[in-house]
mmCIF file of N, CA, C and O in Angstrom:
data_model
loop_
_atom_site.group_PDB
_atom_site.id
_atom_site.type_symbol
_atom_site.label_atom_id
_atom_site.label_comp_id
_atom_site.label_asym_id
_atom_site.label_seq_id
_atom_site.Cartn_x
_atom_site.Cartn_y
_atom_site.Cartn_z
ATOM 1 N N THR A 149 72.317 78.077 192.153
ATOM 2 C CA THR A 149 71.715 79.283 191.297
ATOM 3 C C THR A 149 71.946 80.104 192.499
ATOM 4 O O THR A 149 72.664 80.223 193.334
ATOM 5 N N VAL A 150 71.799 81.237 191.996
ATOM 6 C CA VAL A 150 72.545 82.661 193.074
ATOM 7 C C VAL A 150 71.030 83.476 193.411
ATOM 8 O O VAL A 150 70.248 83.803 192.711
ATOM 9 N N SER A 151 71.127 83.988 194.794
ATOM 10 C CA SER A 151 70.227 84.499 195.813
ATOM 11 C C SER A 151 69.958 85.689 195.593
ATOM 12 O O SER A 151 71.091 86.128 195.162
ATOM 13 N N ALA A 152 68.999 86.307 195.883
ATOM 14 C CA ALA A 152 68.985 87.872 195.384
ATOM 15 C C ALA A 152 69.173 88.286 196.974
ATOM 16 O O ALA A 152 68.729 89.773 197.379
ATOM 17 N N GLY A 153 68.606 86.975 197.947
ATOM 18 C CA GLY A 153 68.911 87.821 199.431
ATOM 19 C C GLY A 153 67.799 87.378 199.782
ATOM 20 O O GLY A 153 66.660 86.708 199.316
ATOM 21 N N PRO A 154 67.746 87.132 201.000
ATOM 22 C CA PRO A 154 66.354 87.585 201.641
ATOM 23 C C PRO A 154 64.922 88.818 201.308
ATOM 24 O O PRO A 154 64.396 88.375 201.885
ATOM 25 N N ASP A 155 65.682 89.770 201.216
ATOM 26 C CA ASP A 155 64.575 90.845 200.645
ATOM 27 C C ASP A 155 64.262 90.841 199.173
ATOM 28 O O ASP A 155 64.178 91.613 198.387
ATOM 29 N N ALA A 156 64.493 89.174 198.423
ATOM 30 C CA ALA A 156 63.975 89.425 197.582
ATOM 31 C C ALA A 156 62.404 89.271 197.230
ATOM 32 O O ALA A 156 62.001 89.075 197.965
ATOM 33 N N ILE A 157 62.473 90.023 196.062
ATOM 34 C CA ILE A 157 60.621 90.055 194.963
ATOM 35 C C ILE A 157 60.961 90.133 194.142
ATOM 36 O O ILE A 157 62.056 90.326 192.914
ATOM 37 N N GLY A 158 59.786 89.353 193.624
ATOM 38 C CA GLY A 158 60.085 89.183 191.849
ATOM 39 C C GLY A 158 59.431 90.852 191.156
ATOM 40 O O GLY A 158 58.836 91.656 191.449
ATOM 41 N N VAL A 159 60.530 90.767 189.734
ATOM 42 C CA VAL A 159 60.785 91.918 188.827
ATOM 43 C C VAL A 159 59.273 91.368 188.388
ATOM 44 O O VAL A 159 58.624 90.814 188.146
ATOM 45 N N PRO A 160 57.977 92.989 188.489
ATOM 46 C CA PRO A 160 56.563 93.060 187.864
ATOM 47 C C PRO A 160 57.290 92.893 186.738
ATOM 48 O O PRO A 160 57.903 93.551 186.297
ATOM 49 N N SER A 161 55.768 92.712 185.675
ATOM 50 C CA SER A 161 55.910 92.721 184.346
ATOM 51 C C SER A 161 55.227 94.271 183.974
ATOM 52 O O SER A 161 54.594 94.844 183.977
ATOM 53 N N LEU A 162 56.880 94.635 183.485
ATOM 54 C CA LEU A 162 56.817 96.316 183.032
ATOM 55 C C LEU A 162 56.089 96.789 181.810
ATOM 56 O O LEU A 162 56.208 97.635 181.037
ATOM 57 N N VAL A 163 56.527 95.436 180.651
ATOM 58 C CA VAL A 163 56.288 95.069 179.191
ATOM 59 C C VAL A 163 55.063 95.914 178.747
ATOM 60 O O VAL A 163 53.579 95.702 179.177
ATOM 61 N N GLY A 164 54.309 96.688 177.887
ATOM 62 C CA GLY A 164 53.488 97.265 177.764
ATOM 63 C C GLY A 164 52.679 97.834 178.384
ATOM 64 O O GLY A 164 51.576 99.155 178.047
ATOM 65 N N MET A 165 53.720 99.348 179.648
ATOM 66 C CA MET A 165 53.360 100.387 180.528
ATOM 67 C C MET A 165 53.810 100.841 179.878
ATOM 68 O O MET A 165 54.919 101.576 178.937
ATOM 69 N N PRO A 166 53.176 103.140 179.650
ATOM 70 C CA PRO A 166 54.008 103.686 180.059
ATOM 71 C C PRO A 166 55.313 103.609 180.584
ATOM 72 O O PRO A 166 54.821 103.291 182.015
ATOM 73 N N ILE A 167 55.958 104.518 180.215
ATOM 74 C CA ILE A 167 56.854 104.741 180.897
ATOM 75 C C ILE A 167 57.515 105.064 182.244
ATOM 76 O O ILE A 167 57.628 104.611 183.002
ATOM 77 N N GLU A 168 56.464 106.302 182.025
ATOM 78 C CA GLU A 168 56.484 106.976 183.414
ATOM 79 C C GLU A 168 55.638 106.181 184.311
ATOM 80 O O GLU A 168 55.997 106.441 185.409
ATOM 81 N N ASP A 169 54.702 105.051 184.304
ATOM 82 C CA ASP A 169 54.231 104.428 184.891
ATOM 83 C C ASP A 169 55.119 103.176 186.137
ATOM 84 O O ASP A 169 55.330 102.860 186.583
ATOM 85 N N ALA A 170 55.143 102.353 184.600
ATOM 86 C CA ALA A 170 57.094 102.171 185.266
ATOM 87 C C ALA A 170 57.426 102.552 186.363
ATOM 88 O O ALA A 170 57.774 101.499 187.011
ATOM 89 N N LEU A 171 58.006 103.306 185.850
ATOM 90 C CA LEU A 171 59.507 103.849 186.641
ATOM 91 C C LEU A 171 58.492 104.046 188.496
ATOM 92 O O LEU A 171 59.310 103.991 189.088
ATOM 93 N N ALA A 172 57.425 104.328 188.030
ATOM 94 C CA ALA A 172 56.235 105.130 189.336
ATOM 95 C C ALA A 172 56.413 103.975 190.248
ATOM 96 O O ALA A 172 56.322 104.262 191.278
ATOM 97 N N LEU A 173 56.460 102.331 189.545
ATOM 98 C CA LEU A 173 55.901 101.010 189.885
ATOM 99 C C LEU A 173 56.483 100.523 190.374
ATOM 100 O O LEU A 173 57.446 100.074 191.669
ATOM 101 N N LEU A 174 58.174 101.191 189.444
ATOM 102 C CA LEU A 174 59.082 100.517 190.102
ATOM 103 C C LEU A 174 60.115 101.130 191.389
ATOM 104 O O LEU A 174 60.071 100.366 192.831
ATOM 105 N N GLY A 175 59.632 102.240 191.248
ATOM 106 C CA GLY A 175 59.558 103.071 192.700
ATOM 107 C C GLY A 175 59.039 102.534 193.755
ATOM 108 O O GLY A 175 59.446 102.757 194.941
ATOM 109 N N GLN A 176 57.535 102.536 193.375
ATOM 110 C CA GLN A 176 56.597 102.358 195.648
ATOM 111 C C GLN A 176 57.639 100.780 195.355
ATOM 112 O O GLN A 176 56.996 100.755 196.637
ATOM 113 N N LEU A 177 58.100 99.966 194.404
ATOM 114 C CA LEU A 177 58.031 98.531 195.295
ATOM 115 C C LEU A 177 60.101 98.422 195.628
ATOM 116 O O LEU A 177 60.562 96.871 195.783
ATOM 117 N N GLY A 178 60.839 99.894 195.607
ATOM 118 C CA GLY A 178 61.871 99.679 196.309
ATOM 119 C C GLY A 178 62.887 99.498 195.230
ATOM 120 O O GLY A 178 63.511 99.170 195.334
ATOM 121 N N LEU A 179 62.700 99.559 193.962
ATOM 122 C CA LEU A 179 63.659 98.928 192.371
ATOM 123 C C LEU A 179 64.573 100.383 192.011
ATOM 124 O O LEU A 179 63.530 100.996 192.337
ATOM 125 N N ARG A 180 64.980 100.279 190.753
ATOM 126 C CA ARG A 180 65.283 101.570 190.299
ATOM 127 C C ARG A 180 65.472 100.786 189.220
ATOM 128 O O ARG A 180 65.554 100.181 188.617
ATOM 129 N N SER A 181 65.416 102.335 187.797
ATOM 130 C CA SER A 181 65.569 101.781 186.807
ATOM 131 C C SER A 181 67.508 102.512 185.901
ATOM 132 O O SER A 181 67.736 102.913 186.774
ATOM 133 N N GLY A 182 67.828 100.804 185.598
ATOM 134 C CA GLY A 182 68.777 101.292 185.546
ATOM 135 C C GLY A 182 69.337 101.486 184.032
ATOM 136 O O GLY A 182 68.514 102.720 183.795
ATOM 137 N N THR A 183 70.151 101.013 182.826
ATOM 138 C CA THR A 183 70.014 101.895 181.745
ATOM 139 C C THR A 183 68.648 101.853 181.025
ATOM 140 O O THR A 183 68.177 100.821 180.860
ATOM 141 N N THR A 184 68.461 102.705 180.822
ATOM 142 C CA THR A 184 66.885 102.672 179.137
ATOM 143 C C THR A 184 67.306 102.929 177.674
ATOM 144 O O THR A 184 68.316 103.720 177.752
ATOM 145 N N ARG A 185 66.850 102.033 177.414
ATOM 146 C CA ARG A 185 67.375 101.630 175.379
ATOM 147 C C ARG A 185 66.327 102.172 174.598
ATOM 148 O O ARG A 185 64.735 102.375 175.066
ATOM 149 N N TYR A 186 66.213 102.609 173.414
ATOM 150 C CA TYR A 186 64.955 102.930 172.642
ATOM 151 C C TYR A 186 65.276 102.455 171.791
ATOM 152 O O TYR A 186 66.208 102.012 171.243
ATOM 153 N N ASP A 187 63.875 101.992 170.538
ATOM 154 C CA ASP A 187 63.597 101.443 170.390
ATOM 155 C C ASP A 187 62.969 101.919 169.106
ATOM 156 O O ASP A 187 61.182 102.019 169.626
ATOM 157 N N THR A 188 63.092 102.013 168.023
ATOM 158 C CA THR A 188 62.206 102.632 167.073
ATOM 159 C C THR A 188 61.350 101.586 166.214
ATOM 160 O O THR A 188 60.963 101.977 165.874
ATOM 161 N N THR A 189 61.811 100.309 166.287
ATOM 162 C CA THR A 189 61.406 98.810 165.495
ATOM 163 C C THR A 189 60.532 98.562 166.578
ATOM 164 O O THR A 189 59.764 97.501 165.437
ATOM 165 N N SER A 190 60.175 98.627 167.462
ATOM 166 C CA SER A 190 59.557 97.535 168.513
ATOM 167 C C SER A 190 57.696 98.299 167.990
ATOM 168 O O SER A 190 57.467 99.401 166.964
ATOM 169 N N ALA A 191 57.147 96.995 167.848
ATOM 170 C CA ALA A 191 55.275 97.438 168.073
ATOM 171 C C ALA A 191 54.693 98.412 169.017
ATOM 172 O O ALA A 191 53.179 98.327 168.835
ATOM 173 N N GLN A 192 55.055 98.506 170.321
ATOM 174 C CA GLN A 192 54.304 99.196 171.061
ATOM 175 C C GLN A 192 54.625 100.398 170.740
ATOM 176 O O GLN A 192 55.016 100.812 169.762
ATOM 177 N N PRO A 193 53.324 100.504 171.018
ATOM 178 C CA PRO A 193 53.452 102.551 171.186
ATOM 179 C C PRO A 193 54.630 103.508 171.404
ATOM 180 O O PRO A 193 55.134 102.973 172.678
ATOM 181 N N ASP A 194 54.661 104.701 171.416
ATOM 182 C CA ASP A 194 55.821 105.993 171.713
ATOM 183 C C ASP A 194 55.462 105.977 173.179
ATOM 184 O O ASP A 194 54.916 105.986 173.299
ATOM 185 N N GLY A 195 56.880 106.074 173.630
ATOM 186 C CA GLY A 195 56.919 105.603 175.413
ATOM 187 C C GLY A 195 56.736 104.888 175.872
ATOM 188 O O GLY A 195 55.616 105.048 177.142
ATOM 189 N N PHE A 196 55.897 104.039 175.194
ATOM 190 C CA PHE A 196 55.966 102.522 176.239
ATOM 191 C C PHE A 196 57.048 101.735 176.520
ATOM 192 O O PHE A 196 57.916 101.365 175.414
ATOM 193 N N VAL A 197 56.804 100.745 177.688
ATOM 194 C CA VAL A 197 58.443 100.097 177.304
ATOM 195 C C VAL A 197 58.033 98.825 176.562
ATOM 196 O O VAL A 197 56.819 98.202 176.448
ATOM 197 N N SER A 198 59.333 98.456 176.151
ATOM 198 C CA SER A 198 59.234 97.197 174.587
ATOM 199 C C SER A 198 59.935 96.049 176.317
ATOM 200 O O SER A 198 59.282 94.723 175.115
ATOM 201 N N ASN A 199 60.384 95.947 176.892
ATOM 202 C CA ASN A 199 61.741 95.129 176.774
ATOM 203 C C ASN A 199 61.950 95.255 178.700
ATOM 204 O O ASN A 199 61.975 96.480 178.609
ATOM 205 N N GLN A 200 62.366 94.159 179.377
ATOM 206 C CA GLN A 200 63.132 94.740 180.541
ATOM 207 C C GLN A 200 64.312 93.293 180.742
ATOM 208 O O GLN A 200 63.906 92.133 180.075
ATOM 209 N N ARG A 201 64.680 93.794 182.239
ATOM 210 C CA ARG A 201 66.248 92.930 181.986
ATOM 211 C C ARG A 201 66.027 93.480 183.652
ATOM 212 O O ARG A 201 66.166 94.308 183.734
ATOM 213 N N PRO A 202 66.339 92.468 184.647
ATOM 214 C CA PRO A 202 65.693 90.740 184.196
ATOM 215 C C PRO A 202 63.886 90.947 184.002
ATOM 216 O O PRO A 202 63.228 92.045 184.076
ATOM 217 N N GLY A 203 64.132 89.889 183.572
ATOM 218 C CA GLY A 203 62.474 89.848 183.217
ATOM 219 C C GLY A 203 61.645 89.749 184.161
ATOM 220 O O GLY A 203 61.752 89.502 185.249
ATOM 221 N N ALA A 204 60.471 89.433 183.816
ATOM 222 C CA ALA A 204 59.459 89.377 184.630
ATOM 223 C C ALA A 204 59.495 88.492 185.640
ATOM 224 O O ALA A 204 59.843 87.611 185.114
ATOM 225 N N ASN A 205 58.710 88.046 187.115
ATOM 226 C CA ASN A 205 58.947 87.524 187.886
ATOM 227 C C ASN A 205 60.143 87.257 188.663
ATOM 228 O O ASN A 205 60.794 85.730 189.524
ATOM 229 N N ALA A 206 61.666 87.879 187.987
ATOM 230 C CA ALA A 206 62.950 87.166 188.104
ATOM 231 C C ALA A 206 63.059 86.902 189.711
ATOM 232 O O ALA A 206 62.445 89.082 189.597
ATOM 233 N N PRO A 207 63.091 87.015 190.476
ATOM 234 C CA PRO A 207 64.202 87.839 191.949
ATOM 235 C C PRO A 207 65.162 88.478 191.796
ATOM 236 O O PRO A 207 66.010 88.518 190.585
ATOM 237 N N ILE A 208 64.910 89.704 192.141
ATOM 238 C CA ILE A 208 65.582 90.914 192.787
ATOM 239 C C ILE A 208 65.639 91.331 193.654
ATOM 240 O O ILE A 208 64.702 91.656 194.461
ATOM 241 N N ALA A 209 67.139 92.010 194.300
ATOM 242 C CA ALA A 209 66.918 92.400 195.459
ATOM 243 C C ALA A 209 66.324 93.653 195.395
ATOM 244 O O ALA A 209 66.461 94.865 194.437
ATOM 245 N N THR A 210 65.716 93.982 197.025
ATOM 246 C CA THR A 210 65.308 95.604 196.653
ATOM 247 C C THR A 210 66.353 96.866 196.394
ATOM 248 O O THR A 210 67.571 95.823 197.375
ATOM 249 N N GLY A 211 66.232 97.454 196.484
ATOM 250 C CA GLY A 211 67.251 98.219 195.549
ATOM 251 C C GLY A 211 67.717 98.411 194.302
ATOM 252 O O GLY A 211 69.078 98.802 193.380
ATOM 253 N N GLY A 212 67.742 96.515 193.457
ATOM 254 C CA GLY A 212 68.247 95.868 192.777
ATOM 255 C C GLY A 212 67.480 97.317 191.263
ATOM 256 O O GLY A 212 66.496 97.711 191.282
ATOM 257 N N LEU A 213 68.431 96.615 190.391
ATOM 258 C CA LEU A 213 68.118 97.878 188.748
ATOM 259 C C LEU A 213 67.192 97.598 187.667
ATOM 260 O O LEU A 213 67.588 95.548 188.025
ATOM 261 N N VAL A 214 66.697 97.726 187.330
ATOM 262 C CA VAL A 214 66.029 96.765 186.271
ATOM 263 C C VAL A 214 65.968 97.766 184.527
ATOM 264 O O VAL A 214 65.909 98.887 185.314
ATOM 265 N N SER A 215 66.494 97.290 183.729
ATOM 266 C CA SER A 215 66.892 98.195 182.832
ATOM 267 C C SER A 215 65.664 98.182 181.732
ATOM 268 O O SER A 215 64.873 96.804 181.626
ATOM 269 N N LEU A 216 65.115 99.197 181.101
ATOM 270 C CA LEU A 216 64.472 99.342 180.224
ATOM 271 C C LEU A 216 64.802 98.940 178.625
ATOM 272 O O LEU A 216 65.737 100.301 178.313
ATOM 273 N N THR A 217 63.794 98.701 177.946
ATOM 274 C CA THR A 217 63.963 99.383 176.488
ATOM 275 C C THR A 217 61.970 99.904 176.404
ATOM 276 O O THR A 217 61.104 99.268 176.434
ATOM 277 N N VAL A 218 62.715 101.482 175.485
ATOM 278 C CA VAL A 218 61.300 101.850 175.838
ATOM 279 C C VAL A 218 60.974 102.281 173.400
ATOM 280 O O VAL A 218 62.453 103.231 172.957
ATOM 281 N N SER A 219 59.961 101.841 173.743
ATOM 282 C CA SER A 219 59.600 102.651 172.031
ATOM 283 C C SER A 219 59.733 104.082 171.552
ATOM 284 O O SER A 219 59.286 104.931 172.439
ATOM 285 N N ARG A 220 60.364 103.832 170.872
ATOM 286 C CA ARG A 220 60.091 105.966 170.607
ATOM 287 C C ARG A 220 60.362 105.393 169.124
ATOM 288 O O ARG A 220 60.681 105.037 167.579
ATOM 289 N N LYS A 221 59.259 105.975 168.528
ATOM 290 C CA LYS A 221 58.885 106.193 166.771
ATOM 291 C C LYS A 221 60.001 107.541 166.485
ATOM 292 O O LYS A 221 59.956 108.418 166.387
ATOM 293 N N ALA A 222 60.228 107.105 165.335
ATOM 294 C CA ALA A 222 60.991 108.110 164.142
ATOM 295 C C ALA A 222 60.149 108.804 163.883
ATOM 296 O O ALA A 222 59.088 108.500 163.112
ATOM 297 N N ALA A 223 60.851 109.801 163.957
ATOM 298 C CA ALA A 223 60.675 111.565 163.387
ATOM 299 C C ALA A 223 60.207 111.295 161.996
ATOM 300 O O ALA A 223 61.339 110.399 161.630
ATOM 301 N N ALA A 224 58.954 111.779 162.039
ATOM 302 C CA ALA A 224 58.767 111.327 159.811
ATOM 303 C C ALA A 224 59.906 112.875 159.235
ATOM 304 O O ALA A 224 60.178 114.081 159.947
ATOM 305 N N LEU A 225 60.543 112.008 158.324
ATOM 306 C CA LEU A 225 61.803 113.073 157.910
ATOM 307 C C LEU A 225 60.651 114.269 156.748
ATOM 308 O O LEU A 225 59.458 113.790 156.305
ATOM 309 N N PRO A 226 61.070 115.421 156.406
ATOM 310 C CA PRO A 226 60.415 116.683 156.086
ATOM 311 C C PRO A 226 60.220 116.065 154.224
ATOM 312 O O PRO A 226 61.409 115.475 153.789
ATOM 313 N N ASP A 227 58.993 116.559 153.910
ATOM 314 C CA ASP A 227 59.116 116.373 151.982
ATOM 315 C C ASP A 227 60.184 116.845 151.498
ATOM 316 O O ASP A 227 60.320 117.971 151.239
ATOM 317 N N SER A 228 60.892 115.710 151.226
ATOM 318 C CA SER A 228 62.189 116.777 150.068
ATOM 319 C C SER A 228 61.320 117.587 148.523
ATOM 320 O O SER A 228 62.465 117.781 148.187
ATOM 321 N N THR A 229 60.289 116.700 148.794
ATOM 322 C CA THR A 229 60.084 117.239 146.757
ATOM 323 C C THR A 229 58.990 118.364 146.987
ATOM 324 O O THR A 229 58.976 119.411 146.219
ATOM 325 N N ALA A 230 58.747 119.362 148.664
ATOM 326 C CA ALA A 230 58.677 120.060 148.530
ATOM 327 C C ALA A 230 58.784 121.265 147.588
ATOM 328 O O ALA A 230 60.158 121.037 148.651
ATOM 329 N N PRO A 231 58.478 121.924 147.071
ATOM 330 C CA PRO A 231 59.533 122.957 146.749
ATOM 331 C C PRO A 231 59.770 124.214 148.345
ATOM 332 O O PRO A 231 59.058 124.691 148.908
#
């Protein structure tokens, strides 16, 4: 196995949190947000974390990157039958 180093911490569970809260928690723990993707098919409410990598409780070094997937509901299309 690969060690995350002596200052490793467990990645918090961010799934189900509003993105703003998740980013704040990462900052408080000395972690950084990596890639953010958006998912229009998630069951999570709009703007909530639906997935993360690494997963919850995985060891990560201080300053490490956590990539997030955030729910984004597709915008409603205008009614094309309106006059």
